[in-house]
Structure formats: structure tokens, C-alpha cells
Amino acid sequence: MSQTTTMKLLTIVTENLLKEQIITLLKEHHITGFTISRVEGEGSRGVRASDWEGPNLKIEAIISPQGAEQILERISAQFFDNYAVIAWLSDVAVLRGGKFAQPSQSKSS
Amino acid sequence: MSQTTTMKLLTIVTENLLKEQIITLLKEHHITGFTISRVEGEGSRGVRASDWEGPNLKIEAIISPQGAEQILERISAQFFDNYAVIAWLSDVAVLRGGKFAQPSQSKSS
Amino acid sequence: MSQTTTMKLLTIVTENLLKEQIITLLKEHHITGFTISRVEGEGSRGVRASDWEGPNLKIEAIISPQGAEQILERISAQFFDNYAVIAWLSDVAVLRGGKFAQPSQSKSS
């Protein structure tokens, strides 16, 4: 009945200066389609709060569930200690056979 | 105990030029409230990648679970083949009796 | 195996004029990190439709599941009757031990 399949929406909010580094990381995981929007960060999270305030980028990509947590961990390992970056995953339903081919990542379900 | 009810967040990322067509489609499904924001699309998805890059619109609406997949399929059938459009559904919790009246779509649960 | 923990993404779409009041409310709940982006509201929801159209703010914060619905209810009680405000919660997965300390709200799981 359902025509949809569950994918992950990866959302990254980051300082502007990390844009290219994060896009490079995503492409290493075969994520070649994403959107970028501008957001203002406010408040403190305890870590480099001063960097958090001001212009930030929000990067969003629909990715395969396989490997999604691994990408989250790479972002964390590479950026969380020294930059104002947060990232999260959420479940989204897309139409089966949509535009979300995930080469080499969907060997098991 | 829970005061919330589950609705669907419909997200559509589209080329600017489809704005009016998509809004018309939404209104045909009695979706009259939504937000629009600007995003930059980047990268390729295999289908008309050149169109994907550059300014895009993100349209978001809270809709009834009933009929949500049907709307997704209409968007797909109407636009996916020829335009840079992606769309997905996610579960969101809103307060019961919120501002999300869905006329004529909630006959069954 | 999973390195992630489930948090709530709180999303509020509001008229610009409520920005400071909503931020004050969030801070009363120890939510000190959030992003703000500009969205255009369109259409009507039956309640003050004229206010809904035009520039709006989207405020997003990752918050602890504990107390999340309570915050939603406060936003509702304080603003829904008289302003063009909508708010919802969704589940997101973040890395355990991320930048989302929630003082005084996580006594029970």
C-alpha cells in the first residue's frame, strides 16, 4: 500500500567557514545532492559560544540509512571539538525509486 | 498524558519556476498554510543536475497523515521526470486542536 | 551499536514581532542554543490569516525529550490565540554526548 521508503535527512548547522570541508566530507560518502540555507545561530552551547552566534549555514541532504550514523560520527570527530557545528538525523519518507540513488552503501537492509 | 497528535511535515525543494504550480497543487489538497524559504541547491542527482544547482525554494506544510502519500505521489508524477524537485514526509507532533484543520481528508484513521 | 540518542527538534514558525518573547520563553526552559531563519508565510489557517502572510521567522532548537511537550504547550497557551504562530516537535538522532546538555530536565528517561 505504502509507496514510500524511509531515508535519513541529515542536517548540519555550521559556521560558514567549514562549508567546503563539510561538502568534501559529504562527497566522500557519495552524497552529491544537498541544499544550503542561511540561518542565524544564537545562544551558547558551552563550546565556543561566541562562534555560534551570527551567520551559519544549514546543510541538508537525504541519505541512505546505511552509513548515516557513520557520517554523523565523522562530522563529530572532525569538527565538534573545535568548531560550532551540530548535526542530526531524522527519518523521512520518500517515494520509492526517487532521486536518491546511494551507490555502494545499500548492501544490507 | 500526551497532549500532542502526529501530523506530517511535507517538505518540497524545487526550482523557483515551479512555485505557483506547486502551490496550486497544494491548494487542490486543501493545504492553504505553508512556509517558503530560499535554499541553494548543489551537486547532482543524476537527473538534470544542471537545474539543481542554484537558487531553489523549500516549501513546508503541516498536513494530515491521511492523503499525505497521495500528495507526494502527485508531486512525483507531475514534476519528478522533468524538473529538479524532491519531496519528503516526516512525522511531527503538534498540539491537539492546533491550527491544522484538514477539511475532508480525515474520514478514516 | 548505535552511537546516537534521540532528542527533539522543536520548530516554531512565528511572526517577526514575537522573536524576543519566544526566545525569552526558550531561555526560561534552559534552551540557550537555537537557529533562526527567515521564511515567507503564505495562505490562511483560519486564524488571523492576514498576519500569516509575509515575513516570518523559523526558530529551531534541539531539546531534551523531557519537558518538550510542556514547552509546546506554553507556546500554545501564550501565543496561539492571538498570533500567527505554529510549533511542532520531531524526533532527531544526535550523537551521544553531543552539545546538547539539558540542565535540570533529564531526571527521568
PDB file of N, CA and C in Angstrom, chain B residues 25-93:
ATOM      1  N   LEU B  25      -1.168  22.950  -6.651  1.00  0.00           N
ATOM      2  CA  LEU B  25      -1.375  21.540  -6.309  1.00  0.00           C
ATOM      3  C   LEU B  25      -1.711  21.398  -4.823  1.00  0.00           C
ATOM      4  N   LEU B  26      -0.970  22.109  -3.973  1.00  0.00           N
ATOM      5  CA  LEU B  26      -1.239  22.010  -2.534  1.00  0.00           C
ATOM      6  C   LEU B  26      -2.654  22.485  -2.214  1.00  0.00           C
ATOM      7  N   LYS B  27      -3.044  23.563  -2.830  1.00  0.00           N
ATOM      8  CA  LYS B  27      -4.374  24.101  -2.534  1.00  0.00           C
ATOM      9  C   LYS B  27      -5.487  23.165  -3.001  1.00  0.00           C
ATOM     10  N   GLU B  28      -5.216  22.439  -4.075  1.00  0.00           N
ATOM     11  CA  GLU B  28      -6.194  21.437  -4.508  1.00  0.00           C
ATOM     12  C   GLU B  28      -6.397  20.360  -3.447  1.00  0.00           C
ATOM     13  N   HIS B  29      -5.378  20.184  -2.602  1.00  0.00           N
ATOM     14  CA  HIS B  29      -5.496  19.223  -1.492  1.00  0.00           C
ATOM     15  C   HIS B  29      -5.854  19.927  -0.187  1.00  0.00           C
ATOM     16  N   HIS B  30      -6.389  21.126  -0.285  1.00  0.00           N
ATOM     17  CA  HIS B  30      -6.855  21.868   0.893  1.00  0.00           C
ATOM     18  C   HIS B  30      -5.726  22.258   1.832  1.00  0.00           C
ATOM     19  N   ILE B  31      -4.513  22.325   1.300  1.00  0.00           N
ATOM     20  CA  ILE B  31      -3.382  22.796   2.102  1.00  0.00           C
ATOM     21  C   ILE B  31      -3.215  24.280   1.809  1.00  0.00           C
ATOM     22  N   THR B  32      -3.629  25.079   2.753  1.00  0.00           N
ATOM     23  CA  THR B  32      -3.644  26.523   2.497  1.00  0.00           C
ATOM     24  C   THR B  32      -2.634  27.267   3.353  1.00  0.00           C
ATOM     25  N   GLY B  33      -1.943  26.560   4.228  1.00  0.00           N
ATOM     26  CA  GLY B  33      -0.929  27.219   5.045  1.00  0.00           C
ATOM     27  C   GLY B  33       0.416  26.551   4.850  1.00  0.00           C
ATOM     28  N   PHE B  34       1.429  27.341   4.553  1.00  0.00           N
ATOM     29  CA  PHE B  34       2.760  26.763   4.350  1.00  0.00           C
ATOM     30  C   PHE B  34       3.773  27.887   4.436  1.00  0.00           C
ATOM     31  N   THR B  35       5.021  27.498   4.520  1.00  0.00           N
ATOM     32  CA  THR B  35       6.087  28.495   4.508  1.00  0.00           C
ATOM     33  C   THR B  35       7.012  28.207   3.338  1.00  0.00           C
ATOM     34  N   ILE B  36       7.653  29.267   2.903  1.00  0.00           N
ATOM     35  CA  ILE B  36       8.582  29.165   1.782  1.00  0.00           C
ATOM     36  C   ILE B  36       9.899  29.814   2.201  1.00  0.00           C
ATOM     37  N   SER B  37      10.998  29.117   1.960  1.00  0.00           N
ATOM     38  CA  SER B  37      12.291  29.729   2.233  1.00  0.00           C
ATOM     39  C   SER B  37      13.231  29.462   1.065  1.00  0.00           C
ATOM     40  N   ARG B  38      14.255  30.252   1.008  1.00  0.00           N
ATOM     41  CA  ARG B  38      15.219  30.114  -0.085  1.00  0.00           C
ATOM     42  C   ARG B  38      16.341  29.183   0.336  1.00  0.00           C
ATOM     43  N   VAL B  39      16.687  28.279  -0.526  1.00  0.00           N
ATOM     44  CA  VAL B  39      17.848  27.422  -0.298  1.00  0.00           C
ATOM     45  C   VAL B  39      18.667  27.386  -1.581  1.00  0.00           C
ATOM     46  N   GLU B  40      19.922  27.065  -1.398  1.00  0.00           N
ATOM     47  CA  GLU B  40      20.778  26.835  -2.561  1.00  0.00           C
ATOM     48  C   GLU B  40      20.882  25.334  -2.784  1.00  0.00           C
ATOM     49  N   GLY B  41      20.629  24.909  -3.989  1.00  0.00           N
ATOM     50  CA  GLY B  41      20.833  23.510  -4.310  1.00  0.00           C
ATOM     51  C   GLY B  41      22.232  23.317  -4.873  1.00  0.00           C
ATOM     52  N   GLU B  42      22.855  22.209  -4.507  1.00  0.00           N
ATOM     53  CA  GLU B  42      24.186  21.934  -5.046  1.00  0.00           C
ATOM     54  C   GLU B  42      24.303  20.460  -5.382  1.00  0.00           C
ATOM     55  N   GLY B  43      25.225  20.195  -6.293  1.00  0.00           N
ATOM     56  CA  GLY B  43      25.528  18.811  -6.607  1.00  0.00           C
ATOM     57  C   GLY B  43      24.584  18.244  -7.637  1.00  0.00           C
ATOM     58  N   SER B  44      24.719  16.969  -7.876  1.00  0.00           N
ATOM     59  CA  SER B  44      23.943  16.325  -8.912  1.00  0.00           C
ATOM     60  C   SER B  44      23.195  15.158  -8.330  1.00  0.00           C
ATOM     61  N   ARG B  45      22.047  14.875  -8.896  1.00  0.00           N
ATOM     62  CA  ARG B  45      21.282  13.688  -8.517  1.00  0.00           C
ATOM     63  C   ARG B  45      21.064  12.799  -9.727  1.00  0.00           C
ATOM     64  N   GLY B  46      21.795  13.064 -10.765  1.00  0.00           N
ATOM     65  CA  GLY B  46      21.663  12.212 -11.937  1.00  0.00           C
ATOM     66  C   GLY B  46      20.613  12.709 -12.911  1.00  0.00           C
ATOM     67  N   VAL B  47      19.647  13.443 -12.399  1.00  0.00           N
ATOM     68  CA  VAL B  47      18.580  13.921 -13.262  1.00  0.00           C
ATOM     69  C   VAL B  47      18.668  15.442 -13.358  1.00  0.00           C
ATOM     70  N   ARG B  48      18.990  15.913 -14.513  1.00  0.00           N
ATOM     71  CA  ARG B  48      19.040  17.348 -14.759  1.00  0.00           C
ATOM     72  C   ARG B  48      19.827  18.084 -13.679  1.00  0.00           C
ATOM     73  N   ALA B  49      21.017  17.598 -13.458  1.00  0.00           N
ATOM     74  CA  ALA B  49      21.835  18.151 -12.385  1.00  0.00           C
ATOM     75  C   ALA B  49      22.038  19.648 -12.558  1.00  0.00           C
ATOM     76  N   SER B  50      22.106  20.064 -13.786  1.00  0.00           N
ATOM     77  CA  SER B  50      22.392  21.478 -14.007  1.00  0.00           C
ATOM     78  C   SER B  50      21.294  22.368 -13.439  1.00  0.00           C
ATOM     79  N   ASP B  51      20.080  21.844 -13.456  1.00  0.00           N
ATOM     80  CA  ASP B  51      18.984  22.631 -12.893  1.00  0.00           C
ATOM     81  C   ASP B  51      19.014  22.658 -11.380  1.00  0.00           C
ATOM     82  N   TRP B  52      19.611  21.628 -10.811  1.00  0.00           N
ATOM     83  CA  TRP B  52      19.582  21.510  -9.367  1.00  0.00           C
ATOM     84  C   TRP B  52      20.452  22.571  -8.701  1.00  0.00           C
ATOM     85  N   GLU B  53      21.519  22.922  -9.341  1.00  0.00           N
ATOM     86  CA  GLU B  53      22.406  23.909  -8.750  1.00  0.00           C
ATOM     87  C   GLU B  53      21.810  25.299  -8.855  1.00  0.00           C
ATOM     88  N   GLY B  54      21.988  26.061  -7.814  1.00  0.00           N
ATOM     89  CA  GLY B  54      21.496  27.425  -7.822  1.00  0.00           C
ATOM     90  C   GLY B  54      20.308  27.604  -6.907  1.00  0.00           C
ATOM     91  N   PRO B  55      19.613  28.718  -7.071  1.00  0.00           N
ATOM     92  CA  PRO B  55      18.541  29.035  -6.131  1.00  0.00           C
ATOM     93  C   PRO B  55      17.366  28.082  -6.250  1.00  0.00           C
ATOM     94  N   ASN B  56      16.903  27.679  -5.110  1.00  0.00           N
ATOM     95  CA  ASN B  56      15.734  26.813  -5.042  1.00  0.00           C
ATOM     96  C   ASN B  56      14.819  27.326  -3.940  1.00  0.00           C
ATOM     97  N   LEU B  57      13.620  26.810  -3.934  1.00  0.00           N
ATOM     98  CA  LEU B  57      12.684  27.115  -2.860  1.00  0.00           C
ATOM     99  C   LEU B  57      12.435  25.857  -2.049  1.00  0.00           C
ATOM    100  N   LYS B  58      12.287  26.051  -0.759  1.00  0.00           N
ATOM    101  CA  LYS B  58      11.852  24.972   0.113  1.00  0.00           C
ATOM    102  C   LYS B  58      10.470  25.350   0.627  1.00  0.00           C
ATOM    103  N   ILE B  59       9.516  24.505   0.323  1.00  0.00           N
ATOM    104  CA  ILE B  59       8.134  24.727   0.736  1.00  0.00           C
ATOM    105  C   ILE B  59       7.800  23.694   1.806  1.00  0.00           C
ATOM    106  N   GLU B  60       7.266  24.151   2.923  1.00  0.00           N
ATOM    107  CA  GLU B  60       6.944  23.245   4.020  1.00  0.00           C
ATOM    108  C   GLU B  60       5.506  23.453   4.462  1.00  0.00           C
ATOM    109  N   ALA B  61       4.837  22.349   4.735  1.00  0.00           N
ATOM    110  CA  ALA B  61       3.457  22.429   5.225  1.00  0.00           C
ATOM    111  C   ALA B  61       3.204  21.297   6.198  1.00  0.00           C
ATOM    112  N   ILE B  62       2.464  21.605   7.228  1.00  0.00           N
ATOM    113  CA  ILE B  62       1.985  20.558   8.142  1.00  0.00           C
ATOM    114  C   ILE B  62       0.664  20.058   7.595  1.00  0.00           C
ATOM    115  N   ILE B  63       0.599  18.757   7.341  1.00  0.00           N
ATOM    116  CA  ILE B  63      -0.606  18.223   6.719  1.00  0.00           C
ATOM    117  C   ILE B  63      -1.092  16.994   7.469  1.00  0.00           C
ATOM    118  N   SER B  64      -2.315  16.639   7.200  1.00  0.00           N
ATOM    119  CA  SER B  64      -2.895  15.449   7.800  1.00  0.00           C
ATOM    120  C   SER B  64      -2.195  14.196   7.278  1.00  0.00           C
ATOM    121  N   PRO B  65      -1.994  13.182   8.133  1.00  0.00           N
ATOM    122  CA  PRO B  65      -1.414  11.923   7.634  1.00  0.00           C
ATOM    123  C   PRO B  65      -2.261  11.317   6.503  1.00  0.00           C
ATOM    124  N   GLN B  66      -3.580  11.485   6.625  1.00  0.00           N
ATOM    125  CA  GLN B  66      -4.444  10.950   5.572  1.00  0.00           C
ATOM    126  C   GLN B  66      -4.201  11.742   4.288  1.00  0.00           C
ATOM    127  N   GLY B  67      -3.876  11.043   3.269  1.00  0.00           N
ATOM    128  CA  GLY B  67      -3.680  11.716   1.996  1.00  0.00           C
ATOM    129  C   GLY B  67      -2.278  12.227   1.766  1.00  0.00           C
ATOM    130  N   ALA B  68      -1.405  12.102   2.791  1.00  0.00           N
ATOM    131  CA  ALA B  68      -0.068  12.677   2.647  1.00  0.00           C
ATOM    132  C   ALA B  68       0.724  11.995   1.526  1.00  0.00           C
ATOM    133  N   GLU B  69       0.662  10.672   1.524  1.00  0.00           N
ATOM    134  CA  GLU B  69       1.419   9.961   0.484  1.00  0.00           C
ATOM    135  C   GLU B  69       0.852  10.234  -0.906  1.00  0.00           C
ATOM    136  N   GLN B  70      -0.440  10.422  -0.932  1.00  0.00           N
ATOM    137  CA  GLN B  70      -1.078  10.716  -2.217  1.00  0.00           C
ATOM    138  C   GLN B  70      -0.551  12.044  -2.791  1.00  0.00           C
ATOM    139  N   ILE B  71      -0.370  13.003  -1.908  1.00  0.00           N
ATOM    140  CA  ILE B  71       0.166  14.287  -2.368  1.00  0.00           C
ATOM    141  C   ILE B  71       1.596  14.106  -2.879  1.00  0.00           C
ATOM    142  N   LEU B  72       2.360  13.312  -2.134  1.00  0.00           N
ATOM    143  CA  LEU B  72       3.733  13.038  -2.551  1.00  0.00           C
ATOM    144  C   LEU B  72       3.751  12.409  -3.947  1.00  0.00           C
ATOM    145  N   GLU B  73       2.831  11.511  -4.162  1.00  0.00           N
ATOM    146  CA  GLU B  73       2.791  10.844  -5.474  1.00  0.00           C
ATOM    147  C   GLU B  73       2.368  11.803  -6.586  1.00  0.00           C
ATOM    148  N   ARG B  74       1.476  12.689  -6.257  1.00  0.00           N
ATOM    149  CA  ARG B  74       1.088  13.659  -7.297  1.00  0.00           C
ATOM    150  C   ARG B  74       2.261  14.557  -7.657  1.00  0.00           C
ATOM    151  N   ILE B  75       2.995  14.994  -6.649  1.00  0.00           N
ATOM    152  CA  ILE B  75       4.167  15.839  -6.918  1.00  0.00           C
ATOM    153  C   ILE B  75       5.159  15.072  -7.786  1.00  0.00           C
ATOM    154  N   SER B  76       5.339  13.813  -7.414  1.00  0.00           N
ATOM    155  CA  SER B  76       6.263  12.979  -8.188  1.00  0.00           C
ATOM    156  C   SER B  76       5.801  12.830  -9.637  1.00  0.00           C
ATOM    157  N   ALA B  77       4.563  12.442  -9.795  1.00  0.00           N
ATOM    158  CA  ALA B  77       4.051  12.177 -11.139  1.00  0.00           C
ATOM    159  C   ALA B  77       4.103  13.428 -12.007  1.00  0.00           C
ATOM    160  N   GLN B  78       3.856  14.555 -11.389  1.00  0.00           N
ATOM    161  CA  GLN B  78       3.735  15.780 -12.158  1.00  0.00           C
ATOM    162  C   GLN B  78       5.090  16.423 -12.469  1.00  0.00           C
ATOM    163  N   PHE B  79       6.068  16.244 -11.578  1.00  0.00           N
ATOM    164  CA  PHE B  79       7.285  17.046 -11.707  1.00  0.00           C
ATOM    165  C   PHE B  79       8.602  16.279 -11.752  1.00  0.00           C
ATOM    166  N   PHE B  80       8.657  15.081 -11.155  1.00  0.00           N
ATOM    167  CA  PHE B  80       9.969  14.462 -10.964  1.00  0.00           C
ATOM    168  C   PHE B  80      10.703  14.196 -12.277  1.00  0.00           C
ATOM    169  N   ASP B  81       9.965  13.849 -13.322  1.00  0.00           N
ATOM    170  CA  ASP B  81      10.646  13.465 -14.551  1.00  0.00           C
ATOM    171  C   ASP B  81      11.337  14.644 -15.233  1.00  0.00           C
ATOM    172  N   ASN B  82      10.767  15.794 -15.092  1.00  0.00           N
ATOM    173  CA  ASN B  82      11.249  16.904 -15.905  1.00  0.00           C
ATOM    174  C   ASN B  82      11.825  18.080 -15.137  1.00  0.00           C
ATOM    175  N   TYR B  83      11.752  18.024 -13.827  1.00  0.00           N
ATOM    176  CA  TYR B  83      12.217  19.166 -13.050  1.00  0.00           C
ATOM    177  C   TYR B  83      13.079  18.699 -11.884  1.00  0.00           C
ATOM    178  N   ALA B  84      13.845  19.636 -11.368  1.00  0.00           N
ATOM    179  CA  ALA B  84      14.639  19.365 -10.176  1.00  0.00           C
ATOM    180  C   ALA B  84      13.756  19.594  -8.950  1.00  0.00           C
ATOM    181  N   VAL B  85      13.045  18.557  -8.561  1.00  0.00           N
ATOM    182  CA  VAL B  85      12.138  18.624  -7.416  1.00  0.00           C
ATOM    183  C   VAL B  85      12.386  17.407  -6.534  1.00  0.00           C
ATOM    184  N   ILE B  86      12.497  17.617  -5.250  1.00  0.00           N
ATOM    185  CA  ILE B  86      12.463  16.486  -4.335  1.00  0.00           C
ATOM    186  C   ILE B  86      11.451  16.804  -3.243  1.00  0.00           C
ATOM    187  N   ALA B  87      10.904  15.751  -2.678  1.00  0.00           N
ATOM    188  CA  ALA B  87       9.868  15.945  -1.662  1.00  0.00           C
ATOM    189  C   ALA B  87       9.932  14.790  -0.677  1.00  0.00           C
ATOM    190  N   TRP B  88       9.615  15.101   0.570  1.00  0.00           N
ATOM    191  CA  TRP B  88       9.598  14.038   1.573  1.00  0.00           C
ATOM    192  C   TRP B  88       8.610  14.375   2.679  1.00  0.00           C
ATOM    193  N   LEU B  89       8.271  13.335   3.427  1.00  0.00           N
ATOM    194  CA  LEU B  89       7.365  13.460   4.571  1.00  0.00           C
ATOM    195  C   LEU B  89       8.096  13.081   5.845  1.00  0.00           C
ATOM    196  N   SER B  90       7.804  13.768   6.927  1.00  0.00           N
ATOM    197  CA  SER B  90       8.307  13.327   8.223  1.00  0.00           C
ATOM    198  C   SER B  90       7.213  13.497   9.269  1.00  0.00           C
ATOM    199  N   ASP B  91       7.325  12.725  10.327  1.00  0.00           N
ATOM    200  CA  ASP B  91       6.338  12.796  11.408  1.00  0.00           C
ATOM    201  C   ASP B  91       6.652  13.967  12.321  1.00  0.00           C
ATOM    202  N   VAL B  92       5.639  14.709  12.658  1.00  0.00           N
ATOM    203  CA  VAL B  92       5.810  15.780  13.637  1.00  0.00           C
ATOM    204  C   VAL B  92       4.659  15.699  14.634  1.00  0.00           C
ATOM    205  N   ALA B  93       4.954  16.157  15.841  1.00  0.00           N
ATOM    206  CA  ALA B  93       3.928  16.195  16.884  1.00  0.00           C
ATOM    207  C   ALA B  93       3.469  17.633  17.057  1.00  0.00           C
TER     208      ALA B  93
END
